[in-house]
Amino acid sequence: MRILVVSTPVGALGSGRGGGVELTASTLVAGLLERGHRVTVLAAEGSVLPPSCAAATLWLERGADQPSWQHRSRQDPVELPVDALLGRLWRRALAHQAHFSVVLNLAYDWLPLWLTPHTATPLAHLVSMGSVGEAMDGVIAEVSALRPRHLAFHTATQAADFQLAEPPILVGNGFDLSRYQLCLEPEPVLGWAGRIAPEKGLEDGALVAARLGLPLRIWGYEEDRAYAARVAASVPVGTLEWRGFLPTEQLQGELGRCAALLNTPKWNEAFGNVVVEAMACGVPVAAYQRGGPGELVVEGVNGALAPPDDREALVAATHRALAVERQGCRAWVEEHCSQQAFAARVETWLQDLAG
Ligand code: HBI
């Protein structure tokens, strides 16, 4: 197929501002290229793709980033900034749709979803988050009623947030596992990775580390500086080691040396990329049983689970996770989350739409 992949308007690919959808985009493009499809990626100016996507065509658009839905209240209306990047992306996508078998949208935004029944070339959406606002809940429900097969989700927990006309199409997620090295000799440290923002619950990870007397290494884009300062003040000096936002190659090298990863989402995380990235390096995960991570962590196989927000239970789960066999974590990821398996699932979904 000739596939046009339209990226998030929240930031350039490779900047870290797009969050998990950046990693999903590059893995998906590389996986579809491997399967012989011709892929064009339409993204924000400044976007870069990894070498695995070199065969893709990259179209860039300028314009003002879309405000992230994660920072708006549930009743907020849809907002388009002046000179919106989102508008430019979709003007270009619609202008060129005839050259493609299918258009795949990765943006969690109202406009592309609203367009679904009105395009000549089938428009498919990989929904990248759970419910974060009424406006998006509404347009997802509307598209599900009009074109149910045009929506796909990462996990069942995520899809359950929405009012869908049919059982959801689930495609999981995928990772280029050749980029992750298995580490069998960890340091006595805990890890935490994700955007540094309240919905990620870093404060709970900090508390667990302090209780176990282990340092907590933290990787991620510092989105909310005040929040980071509050978390640092909540534990003894020296508990937290801030490592910043690292590209995958460096991140996986440092992540792999952790004895366990703590995952503490306060929202319905659609998937939880860092959970799988850690397991790919042999790192067991102690997580709240919430959202995607609640589906990905299998007690005793690749980590341990605690009831959401129960910090005492998370301390106990971390003890259990520390005893999990590290090779088993890698084996689980190879079976469920490889780039090849993910691309095959997406190909099946898109081919059905492309007819
Ligand atoms: N907000 N408006 C908007 N559009 C997106 O595509 C978007 C977002 N917030 C977060 C986000 N995408 C990604 O970080 C998640 O999809 C993973």
mmCIF file of C-alpha atoms and ligand atoms in Angstrom:
data_model
loop_
_atom_site.group_PDB
_atom_site.id
_atom_site.type_symbol
_atom_site.label_atom_id
_atom_site.label_comp_id
_atom_site.label_asym_id
_atom_site.label_seq_id
_atom_site.Cartn_x
_atom_site.Cartn_y
_atom_site.Cartn_z
ATOM 1 C CA MET A 1 0.000 0.000 0.000
ATOM 2 C CA ARG A 2 0.937 3.651 -0.339
ATOM 3 C CA ILE A 3 0.404 5.015 3.168
ATOM 4 C CA LEU A 4 0.339 8.635 4.344
ATOM 5 C CA VAL A 5 1.071 8.825 8.091
ATOM 6 C CA VAL A 6 0.057 12.191 9.627
ATOM 7 C CA SER A 7 1.873 12.902 12.874
ATOM 8 C CA THR A 8 0.933 14.761 16.067
ATOM 9 C CA PRO A 9 0.723 18.576 15.954
ATOM 10 C CA VAL A 10 2.046 18.766 19.524
ATOM 11 C CA GLY A 11 5.689 18.808 18.560
ATOM 12 C CA ALA A 12 8.282 17.795 15.999
ATOM 13 C CA LEU A 13 9.135 14.086 15.823
ATOM 14 C CA GLY A 14 12.351 13.590 17.807
ATOM 15 C CA SER A 15 11.743 16.546 20.154
ATOM 16 C CA GLY A 16 10.209 14.495 22.982
ATOM 17 C CA ARG A 17 7.273 16.926 23.150
ATOM 18 C CA GLY A 18 5.037 14.471 21.318
ATOM 19 C CA GLY A 19 5.418 11.916 24.084
ATOM 20 C CA GLY A 20 4.756 8.243 23.363
ATOM 21 C CA VAL A 21 3.305 8.863 19.934
ATOM 22 C CA GLU A 22 6.785 9.800 18.641
ATOM 23 C CA LEU A 23 8.150 6.342 19.410
ATOM 24 C CA THR A 24 5.043 4.647 18.038
ATOM 25 C CA ALA A 25 5.318 6.665 14.810
ATOM 26 C CA SER A 26 8.918 5.712 14.076
ATOM 27 C CA THR A 27 8.424 2.035 14.945
ATOM 28 C CA LEU A 28 5.263 1.821 12.869
ATOM 29 C CA VAL A 29 6.816 3.532 9.842
ATOM 30 C CA ALA A 30 9.897 1.267 10.003
ATOM 31 C CA GLY A 31 7.698 -1.814 10.401
ATOM 32 C CA LEU A 32 5.453 -0.908 7.452
ATOM 33 C CA LEU A 33 8.496 -0.162 5.266
ATOM 34 C CA GLU A 34 9.903 -3.607 6.196
ATOM 35 C CA ARG A 35 6.662 -5.147 4.981
ATOM 36 C CA GLY A 36 7.111 -3.533 1.575
ATOM 37 C CA HIS A 37 4.693 -0.592 1.839
ATOM 38 C CA ARG A 38 5.565 2.894 0.559
ATOM 39 C CA VAL A 39 5.255 5.365 3.444
ATOM 40 C CA THR A 40 5.099 9.161 3.498
ATOM 41 C CA VAL A 41 5.238 10.887 6.895
ATOM 42 C CA LEU A 42 3.626 14.338 7.241
ATOM 43 C CA ALA A 43 4.910 16.057 10.395
ATOM 44 C CA ALA A 44 5.892 19.349 12.038
ATOM 45 C CA GLU A 45 8.867 21.299 10.742
ATOM 46 C CA GLY A 46 12.023 20.156 12.553
ATOM 47 C CA SER A 47 10.885 16.536 12.667
ATOM 48 C CA VAL A 48 13.520 13.865 12.183
ATOM 49 C CA LEU A 49 13.092 10.112 11.697
ATOM 50 C CA PRO A 50 15.569 7.415 12.807
ATOM 51 C CA PRO A 51 17.718 5.576 10.215
ATOM 52 C CA SER A 52 15.210 2.676 10.227
ATOM 53 C CA CYS A 53 12.760 5.043 8.482
ATOM 54 C CA ALA A 54 15.238 6.310 5.861
ATOM 55 C CA ALA A 55 13.148 4.845 3.015
ATOM 56 C CA ALA A 56 10.118 6.937 4.039
ATOM 57 C CA THR A 57 9.304 10.255 2.382
ATOM 58 C CA LEU A 58 9.136 13.082 4.927
ATOM 59 C CA TRP A 59 6.847 16.073 4.324
ATOM 60 C CA LEU A 60 7.116 18.955 6.800
ATOM 61 C CA GLU A 61 4.709 21.732 7.681
ATOM 62 C CA ARG A 62 5.236 24.830 9.803
ATOM 63 C CA GLY A 63 2.700 26.412 12.157
ATOM 64 C CA ALA A 64 1.817 26.828 15.811
ATOM 65 C CA ASP A 65 1.816 23.645 17.929
ATOM 66 C CA GLN A 66 -1.570 22.423 19.082
ATOM 67 C CA PRO A 67 -2.032 22.762 22.867
ATOM 68 C CA SER A 68 -1.815 19.290 24.442
ATOM 69 C CA TRP A 69 -5.140 17.780 25.489
ATOM 70 C CA GLN A 70 -3.388 16.528 28.602
ATOM 71 C CA HIS A 71 -3.166 20.086 29.921
ATOM 72 C CA ARG A 72 -6.775 21.083 29.373
ATOM 73 C CA SER A 73 -9.799 20.493 31.553
ATOM 74 C CA ARG A 74 -12.379 17.953 30.498
ATOM 75 C CA GLN A 75 -14.969 20.536 29.426
ATOM 76 C CA ASP A 76 -12.550 22.667 27.381
ATOM 77 C CA PRO A 77 -13.697 23.435 23.826
ATOM 78 C CA VAL A 78 -11.569 22.516 20.808
ATOM 79 C CA GLU A 79 -9.035 25.281 20.272
ATOM 80 C CA LEU A 80 -6.982 26.154 17.205
ATOM 81 C CA PRO A 81 -4.051 28.543 17.728
ATOM 82 C CA VAL A 82 -3.409 31.311 15.192
ATOM 83 C CA ASP A 83 -1.501 29.876 12.207
ATOM 84 C CA ALA A 84 -2.265 26.372 13.500
ATOM 85 C CA LEU A 85 0.041 23.560 12.431
ATOM 86 C CA LEU A 86 -2.954 21.200 12.647
ATOM 87 C CA GLY A 87 -4.812 23.070 9.909
ATOM 88 C CA ARG A 88 -1.777 23.061 7.624
ATOM 89 C CA LEU A 89 -1.153 19.335 8.166
ATOM 90 C CA TRP A 90 -4.696 18.447 7.150
ATOM 91 C CA ARG A 91 -4.915 20.862 4.241
ATOM 92 C CA ARG A 92 -1.837 19.137 2.817
ATOM 93 C CA ALA A 93 -3.102 15.622 3.651
ATOM 94 C CA LEU A 94 -6.452 16.259 1.934
ATOM 95 C CA ALA A 95 -4.784 17.893 -1.074
ATOM 96 C CA HIS A 96 -2.650 14.800 -1.715
ATOM 97 C CA GLN A 97 -4.959 12.015 -0.502
ATOM 98 C CA ALA A 98 -5.529 10.674 -4.044
ATOM 99 C CA HIS A 99 -1.907 9.450 -4.188
ATOM 100 C CA PHE A 100 -2.436 7.092 -1.216
ATOM 101 C CA SER A 101 -4.274 3.841 -0.484
ATOM 102 C CA VAL A 102 -4.964 4.983 3.062
ATOM 103 C CA VAL A 103 -4.225 7.942 5.360
ATOM 104 C CA LEU A 104 -3.230 7.023 8.941
ATOM 105 C CA ASN A 105 -3.696 9.732 11.579
ATOM 106 C CA LEU A 106 -1.656 9.599 14.777
ATOM 107 C CA ALA A 107 -2.878 12.906 16.224
ATOM 108 C CA TYR A 108 -5.220 12.936 19.176
ATOM 109 C CA ASP A 109 -7.204 15.880 17.786
ATOM 110 C CA TRP A 110 -10.750 16.770 16.841
ATOM 111 C CA LEU A 111 -10.166 17.931 13.243
ATOM 112 C CA PRO A 112 -8.762 14.728 11.692
ATOM 113 C CA LEU A 113 -11.358 12.598 13.456
ATOM 114 C CA TRP A 114 -14.202 14.886 12.328
ATOM 115 C CA LEU A 115 -12.991 14.587 8.700
ATOM 116 C CA THR A 116 -13.293 10.761 8.636
ATOM 117 C CA PRO A 117 -16.617 10.373 6.741
ATOM 118 C CA HIS A 118 -15.671 13.142 4.279
ATOM 119 C CA THR A 119 -12.412 11.937 2.705
ATOM 120 C CA ALA A 120 -12.107 10.109 -0.624
ATOM 121 C CA THR A 121 -9.142 8.023 0.553
ATOM 122 C CA PRO A 122 -9.925 6.024 3.727
ATOM 123 C CA LEU A 123 -8.802 7.919 6.860
ATOM 124 C CA ALA A 124 -7.753 5.674 9.769
ATOM 125 C CA HIS A 125 -6.950 6.755 13.361
ATOM 126 C CA LEU A 126 -4.651 5.089 15.865
ATOM 127 C CA VAL A 127 -6.065 6.632 19.051
ATOM 128 C CA SER A 128 -3.057 7.313 21.288
ATOM 129 C CA MET A 129 -4.624 8.159 24.675
ATOM 130 C CA GLY A 130 -7.523 7.272 26.914
ATOM 131 C CA SER A 131 -10.294 9.768 27.630
ATOM 132 C CA VAL A 132 -8.953 13.229 28.433
ATOM 133 C CA GLY A 133 -11.867 15.488 27.498
ATOM 134 C CA GLU A 134 -15.498 15.678 26.416
ATOM 135 C CA ALA A 135 -14.760 17.134 22.970
ATOM 136 C CA MET A 136 -12.551 14.208 21.975
ATOM 137 C CA ASP A 137 -14.828 11.624 23.641
ATOM 138 C CA GLY A 138 -17.668 13.022 21.546
ATOM 139 C CA VAL A 139 -15.963 12.962 18.164
ATOM 140 C CA ILE A 140 -14.523 9.470 18.833
ATOM 141 C CA ALA A 141 -18.015 8.194 19.652
ATOM 142 C CA GLU A 142 -19.364 9.904 16.496
ATOM 143 C CA VAL A 143 -16.695 8.361 14.240
ATOM 144 C CA SER A 144 -17.232 4.973 15.880
ATOM 145 C CA ALA A 145 -20.927 5.192 14.980
ATOM 146 C CA LEU A 146 -20.253 6.308 11.375
ATOM 147 C CA ARG A 147 -17.031 4.426 10.469
ATOM 148 C CA PRO A 148 -16.278 1.943 13.307
ATOM 149 C CA ARG A 149 -13.421 0.186 11.505
ATOM 150 C CA HIS A 150 -11.543 3.452 11.035
ATOM 151 C CA LEU A 151 -10.522 3.528 14.726
ATOM 152 C CA ALA A 152 -7.884 1.386 16.437
ATOM 153 C CA PHE A 153 -6.574 1.474 20.018
ATOM 154 C CA HIS A 154 -3.461 0.274 21.819
ATOM 155 C CA THR A 155 -5.165 -1.605 24.672
ATOM 156 C CA ALA A 156 -8.614 -2.798 25.773
ATOM 157 C CA THR A 157 -8.372 -0.712 28.971
ATOM 158 C CA GLN A 158 -7.795 2.411 26.900
ATOM 159 C CA ALA A 159 -10.614 1.612 24.454
ATOM 160 C CA ALA A 160 -13.019 1.003 27.348
ATOM 161 C CA ASP A 161 -12.886 4.740 28.073
ATOM 162 C CA PHE A 162 -14.906 5.446 24.928
ATOM 163 C CA GLN A 163 -18.463 4.820 23.727
ATOM 164 C CA LEU A 164 -17.849 2.543 20.746
ATOM 165 C CA ALA A 165 -20.407 1.106 18.325
ATOM 166 C CA GLU A 166 -18.459 -2.164 17.916
ATOM 167 C CA PRO A 167 -15.797 -4.094 19.856
ATOM 168 C CA PRO A 168 -12.538 -2.114 19.470
ATOM 169 C CA ILE A 169 -9.764 -2.949 17.021
ATOM 170 C CA LEU A 170 -6.672 -3.406 19.231
ATOM 171 C CA VAL A 171 -3.168 -3.171 17.738
ATOM 172 C CA GLY A 172 -1.039 -3.007 20.894
ATOM 173 C CA ASN A 173 2.235 -1.223 20.271
ATOM 174 C CA GLY A 174 5.656 -2.143 18.910
ATOM 175 C CA PHE A 175 9.339 -1.519 19.468
ATOM 176 C CA ASP A 176 12.486 -2.039 17.415
ATOM 177 C CA LEU A 177 13.967 -4.510 19.891
ATOM 178 C CA SER A 178 17.378 -4.444 18.220
ATOM 179 C CA ARG A 179 17.753 -1.005 19.860
ATOM 180 C CA TYR A 180 17.398 -2.459 23.388
ATOM 181 C CA GLN A 181 20.189 -4.456 25.030
ATOM 182 C CA LEU A 182 19.398 -7.029 27.727
ATOM 183 C CA CYS A 183 21.265 -6.183 30.963
ATOM 184 C CA LEU A 184 21.611 -9.009 33.499
ATOM 185 C CA GLU A 185 23.872 -7.185 36.007
ATOM 186 C CA PRO A 186 21.810 -4.280 37.365
ATOM 187 C CA GLU A 187 22.909 -1.632 39.875
ATOM 188 C CA PRO A 188 21.043 -1.320 43.201
ATOM 189 C CA VAL A 189 18.908 1.548 41.852
ATOM 190 C CA LEU A 190 15.265 1.989 40.847
ATOM 191 C CA GLY A 191 14.158 3.711 37.662
ATOM 192 C CA TRP A 192 11.283 5.927 36.581
ATOM 193 C CA ALA A 193 10.749 7.273 33.067
ATOM 194 C CA GLY A 194 8.104 9.523 31.491
ATOM 195 C CA ARG A 195 7.120 13.106 30.978
ATOM 196 C CA ILE A 196 7.676 14.902 34.303
ATOM 197 C CA ALA A 197 4.059 15.944 34.853
ATOM 198 C CA PRO A 198 1.402 15.329 37.533
ATOM 199 C CA GLU A 199 -0.568 12.742 35.534
ATOM 200 C CA LYS A 200 2.507 10.499 35.663
ATOM 201 C CA GLY A 201 2.575 10.243 39.484
ATOM 202 C CA LEU A 202 6.334 10.611 40.042
ATOM 203 C CA GLU A 203 5.724 11.498 43.711
ATOM 204 C CA ASP A 204 4.625 7.922 44.403
ATOM 205 C CA GLY A 205 7.786 6.527 42.808
ATOM 206 C CA ALA A 206 9.888 8.876 44.908
ATOM 207 C CA LEU A 207 8.167 7.691 48.091
ATOM 208 C CA VAL A 208 8.755 4.011 47.260
ATOM 209 C CA ALA A 209 12.451 4.644 46.567
ATOM 210 C CA ALA A 210 12.823 6.524 49.854
ATOM 211 C CA ARG A 211 11.073 3.701 51.733
ATOM 212 C CA LEU A 212 13.386 1.075 50.186
ATOM 213 C CA GLY A 213 16.462 3.257 50.691
ATOM 214 C CA LEU A 214 17.355 2.992 46.984
ATOM 215 C CA PRO A 215 18.157 5.884 44.647
ATOM 216 C CA LEU A 216 15.528 6.652 41.978
ATOM 217 C CA ARG A 217 16.918 7.550 38.556
ATOM 218 C CA ILE A 218 14.455 9.638 36.573
ATOM 219 C CA TRP A 219 14.406 10.077 32.772
ATOM 220 C CA GLY A 220 11.984 12.284 30.910
ATOM 221 C CA TYR A 221 11.071 15.650 29.434
ATOM 222 C CA GLU A 222 10.595 18.101 32.300
ATOM 223 C CA GLU A 223 7.190 19.460 31.327
ATOM 224 C CA ASP A 224 6.269 20.861 34.745
ATOM 225 C CA ARG A 225 9.231 22.341 36.651
ATOM 226 C CA ALA A 226 7.237 23.294 39.735
ATOM 227 C CA TYR A 227 5.875 19.773 39.999
ATOM 228 C CA ALA A 228 9.413 18.316 39.758
ATOM 229 C CA ALA A 229 10.545 20.631 42.562
ATOM 230 C CA ARG A 230 7.622 19.542 44.779
ATOM 231 C CA VAL A 231 8.518 15.887 44.262
ATOM 232 C CA ALA A 232 12.194 16.523 45.039
ATOM 233 C CA ALA A 233 11.205 18.274 48.287
ATOM 234 C CA SER A 234 9.068 15.278 49.343
ATOM 235 C CA VAL A 235 12.006 12.851 49.817
ATOM 236 C CA PRO A 236 15.452 12.988 51.490
ATOM 237 C CA VAL A 237 18.154 14.775 49.489
ATOM 238 C CA GLY A 238 20.000 12.309 47.266
ATOM 239 C CA THR A 239 17.030 9.996 46.697
ATOM 240 C CA LEU A 240 16.344 11.370 43.211
ATOM 241 C CA GLU A 241 18.810 11.473 40.320
ATOM 242 C CA TRP A 242 17.462 13.547 37.379
ATOM 243 C CA ARG A 243 18.796 12.218 34.067
ATOM 244 C CA GLY A 244 16.836 14.360 31.580
ATOM 245 C CA PHE A 245 15.219 13.367 28.272
ATOM 246 C CA LEU A 246 17.513 10.966 26.396
ATOM 247 C CA PRO A 247 17.206 9.528 22.880
ATOM 248 C CA THR A 248 16.351 5.839 22.847
ATOM 249 C CA GLU A 249 19.929 4.580 22.377
ATOM 250 C CA GLN A 250 21.175 6.290 25.554
ATOM 251 C CA LEU A 251 17.943 5.814 27.501
ATOM 252 C CA GLN A 252 17.896 2.054 27.065
ATOM 253 C CA GLY A 253 21.560 1.799 28.116
ATOM 254 C CA GLU A 254 20.877 3.590 31.402
ATOM 255 C CA LEU A 255 17.415 2.125 31.964
ATOM 256 C CA GLY A 256 18.799 -1.411 31.589
ATOM 257 C CA ARG A 257 21.046 -0.971 34.619
ATOM 258 C CA CYS A 258 18.064 -0.482 36.974
ATOM 259 C CA ALA A 259 17.069 -3.299 39.319
ATOM 260 C CA ALA A 260 13.396 -2.432 38.689
ATOM 261 C CA LEU A 261 11.283 0.284 37.036
ATOM 262 C CA LEU A 262 8.435 1.990 38.925
ATOM 263 C CA ASN A 263 5.373 2.957 36.876
ATOM 264 C CA THR A 264 2.862 5.138 38.709
ATOM 265 C CA PRO A 265 0.307 6.546 36.245
ATOM 266 C CA LYS A 266 -2.445 8.746 37.701
ATOM 267 C CA TRP A 267 -4.414 8.666 34.474
ATOM 268 C CA ASN A 268 -5.577 5.973 32.081
ATOM 269 C CA GLU A 269 -2.218 5.649 30.295
ATOM 270 C CA ALA A 270 -3.169 4.211 26.891
ATOM 271 C CA PHE A 271 -0.150 1.949 26.648
ATOM 272 C CA GLY A 272 2.968 2.807 28.681
ATOM 273 C CA ASN A 273 5.931 2.638 26.304
ATOM 274 C CA VAL A 274 8.548 2.928 29.030
ATOM 275 C CA VAL A 275 7.180 -0.203 30.699
ATOM 276 C CA VAL A 276 7.945 -2.240 27.581
ATOM 277 C CA GLU A 277 11.265 -0.464 26.930
ATOM 278 C CA ALA A 278 12.430 -1.390 30.441
ATOM 279 C CA MET A 279 11.327 -5.021 30.060
ATOM 280 C CA ALA A 280 13.138 -5.158 26.704
ATOM 281 C CA CYS A 281 16.345 -4.454 28.679
ATOM 282 C CA GLY A 282 15.469 -7.124 31.266
ATOM 283 C CA VAL A 283 14.156 -4.680 33.875
ATOM 284 C CA PRO A 284 11.111 -5.922 35.839
ATOM 285 C CA VAL A 285 8.335 -3.355 36.388
ATOM 286 C CA ALA A 286 6.376 -2.557 39.561
ATOM 287 C CA ALA A 287 3.231 -0.746 38.422
ATOM 288 C CA TYR A 288 -0.223 0.365 39.476
ATOM 289 C CA GLN A 289 -2.918 -1.835 37.957
ATOM 290 C CA ARG A 290 -4.227 1.031 35.807
ATOM 291 C CA GLY A 291 -4.423 1.709 32.065
ATOM 292 C CA GLY A 292 -2.102 0.034 29.582
ATOM 293 C CA PRO A 293 0.604 -0.809 32.138
ATOM 294 C CA GLY A 294 -2.022 -2.729 34.126
ATOM 295 C CA GLU A 295 -2.460 -4.974 31.055
ATOM 296 C CA LEU A 296 1.243 -5.224 30.151
ATOM 297 C CA VAL A 297 2.667 -6.144 33.562
ATOM 298 C CA VAL A 298 2.095 -9.848 34.283
ATOM 299 C CA GLU A 299 2.614 -10.672 37.965
ATOM 300 C CA GLY A 300 5.752 -12.752 38.429
ATOM 301 C CA VAL A 301 6.508 -12.905 34.677
ATOM 302 C CA ASN A 302 7.738 -9.403 33.895
ATOM 303 C CA GLY A 303 6.994 -7.503 37.094
ATOM 304 C CA ALA A 304 4.435 -6.988 39.863
ATOM 305 C CA LEU A 305 1.182 -5.041 40.266
ATOM 306 C CA ALA A 306 -0.386 -2.922 43.026
ATOM 307 C CA PRO A 307 -3.903 -1.478 43.340
ATOM 308 C CA PRO A 308 -3.941 2.067 41.895
ATOM 309 C CA ASP A 309 -2.558 4.780 44.233
ATOM 310 C CA ASP A 310 -1.897 2.269 47.050
ATOM 311 C CA ARG A 311 1.668 3.319 47.869
ATOM 312 C CA GLU A 312 2.177 0.668 50.549
ATOM 313 C CA ALA A 313 1.137 -2.034 48.066
ATOM 314 C CA LEU A 314 3.526 -0.525 45.518
ATOM 315 C CA VAL A 315 6.399 -0.902 48.005
ATOM 316 C CA ALA A 316 5.496 -4.604 48.370
ATOM 317 C CA ALA A 317 5.113 -4.987 44.591
ATOM 318 C CA THR A 318 8.565 -3.475 44.118
ATOM 319 C CA HIS A 319 10.038 -6.109 46.456
ATOM 320 C CA ARG A 320 8.361 -8.818 44.318
ATOM 321 C CA ALA A 321 9.468 -7.213 41.052
ATOM 322 C CA LEU A 322 13.089 -7.163 42.243
ATOM 323 C CA ALA A 323 12.932 -10.982 42.421
ATOM 324 C CA VAL A 324 11.557 -11.474 38.876
ATOM 325 C CA GLU A 325 13.879 -13.255 36.413
ATOM 326 C CA ARG A 326 15.282 -10.622 33.978
ATOM 327 C CA GLN A 327 15.484 -12.861 30.889
ATOM 328 C CA GLY A 328 11.747 -13.538 31.246
ATOM 329 C CA CYS A 329 11.047 -9.809 30.882
ATOM 330 C CA ARG A 330 12.866 -9.678 27.560
ATOM 331 C CA ALA A 331 11.200 -12.884 26.333
ATOM 332 C CA TRP A 332 7.732 -11.482 27.095
ATOM 333 C CA VAL A 333 8.418 -8.328 25.028
ATOM 334 C CA GLU A 334 9.788 -10.331 22.088
ATOM 335 C CA GLU A 335 6.611 -12.357 22.042
ATOM 336 C CA HIS A 336 4.102 -9.483 22.364
ATOM 337 C CA CYS A 337 5.626 -6.119 21.357
ATOM 338 C CA SER A 338 8.094 -6.519 18.508
ATOM 339 C CA GLN A 339 8.073 -4.001 15.650
ATOM 340 C CA GLN A 340 7.259 -6.809 13.227
ATOM 341 C CA ALA A 341 4.229 -8.076 15.189
ATOM 342 C CA PHE A 342 2.920 -4.517 15.616
ATOM 343 C CA ALA A 343 3.322 -3.628 11.924
ATOM 344 C CA ALA A 344 1.549 -6.850 10.922
ATOM 345 C CA ARG A 345 -1.434 -5.986 13.129
ATOM 346 C CA VAL A 346 -1.592 -2.449 11.707
ATOM 347 C CA GLU A 347 -1.239 -3.744 8.134
ATOM 348 C CA THR A 348 -4.208 -6.084 8.611
ATOM 349 C CA TRP A 349 -6.308 -3.180 9.924
ATOM 350 C CA LEU A 350 -5.309 -0.767 7.128
ATOM 351 C CA GLN A 351 -5.635 -3.299 4.302
ATOM 352 C CA ASP A 352 -9.207 -3.949 5.360
ATOM 353 C CA LEU A 353 -9.916 -0.223 4.972
ATOM 354 C CA ALA A 354 -7.923 0.255 1.773
ATOM 355 C CA GLY A 355 -9.984 -2.519 0.227
HETATM 356 N N1 HBI B 1 -2.590 16.695 22.371
HETATM 357 N N2 HBI B 1 -3.827 18.117 20.962
HETATM 358 C C1 HBI B 1 -3.050 17.003 21.138
HETATM 359 N N3 HBI B 1 -2.734 16.247 20.055
HETATM 360 C C2 HBI B 1 -1.957 15.131 20.159
HETATM 361 O O1 HBI B 1 -1.684 14.446 19.156
HETATM 362 C C3 HBI B 1 -1.449 14.780 21.442
HETATM 363 C C4 HBI B 1 -1.790 15.591 22.538
HETATM 364 N N4 HBI B 1 -1.309 15.290 23.766
HETATM 365 C C5 HBI B 1 -0.416 14.182 24.009
HETATM 366 C C6 HBI B 1 -0.094 13.414 22.803
HETATM 367 N N5 HBI B 1 -0.625 13.680 21.614
HETATM 368 C C7 HBI B 1 0.875 12.261 22.933
HETATM 369 O O2 HBI B 1 1.810 12.544 23.945
HETATM 370 C C8 HBI B 1 0.128 11.026 23.325
HETATM 371 O O3 HBI B 1 -0.595 10.731 22.212
HETATM 372 C C9 HBI B 1 1.029 9.888 23.649
#
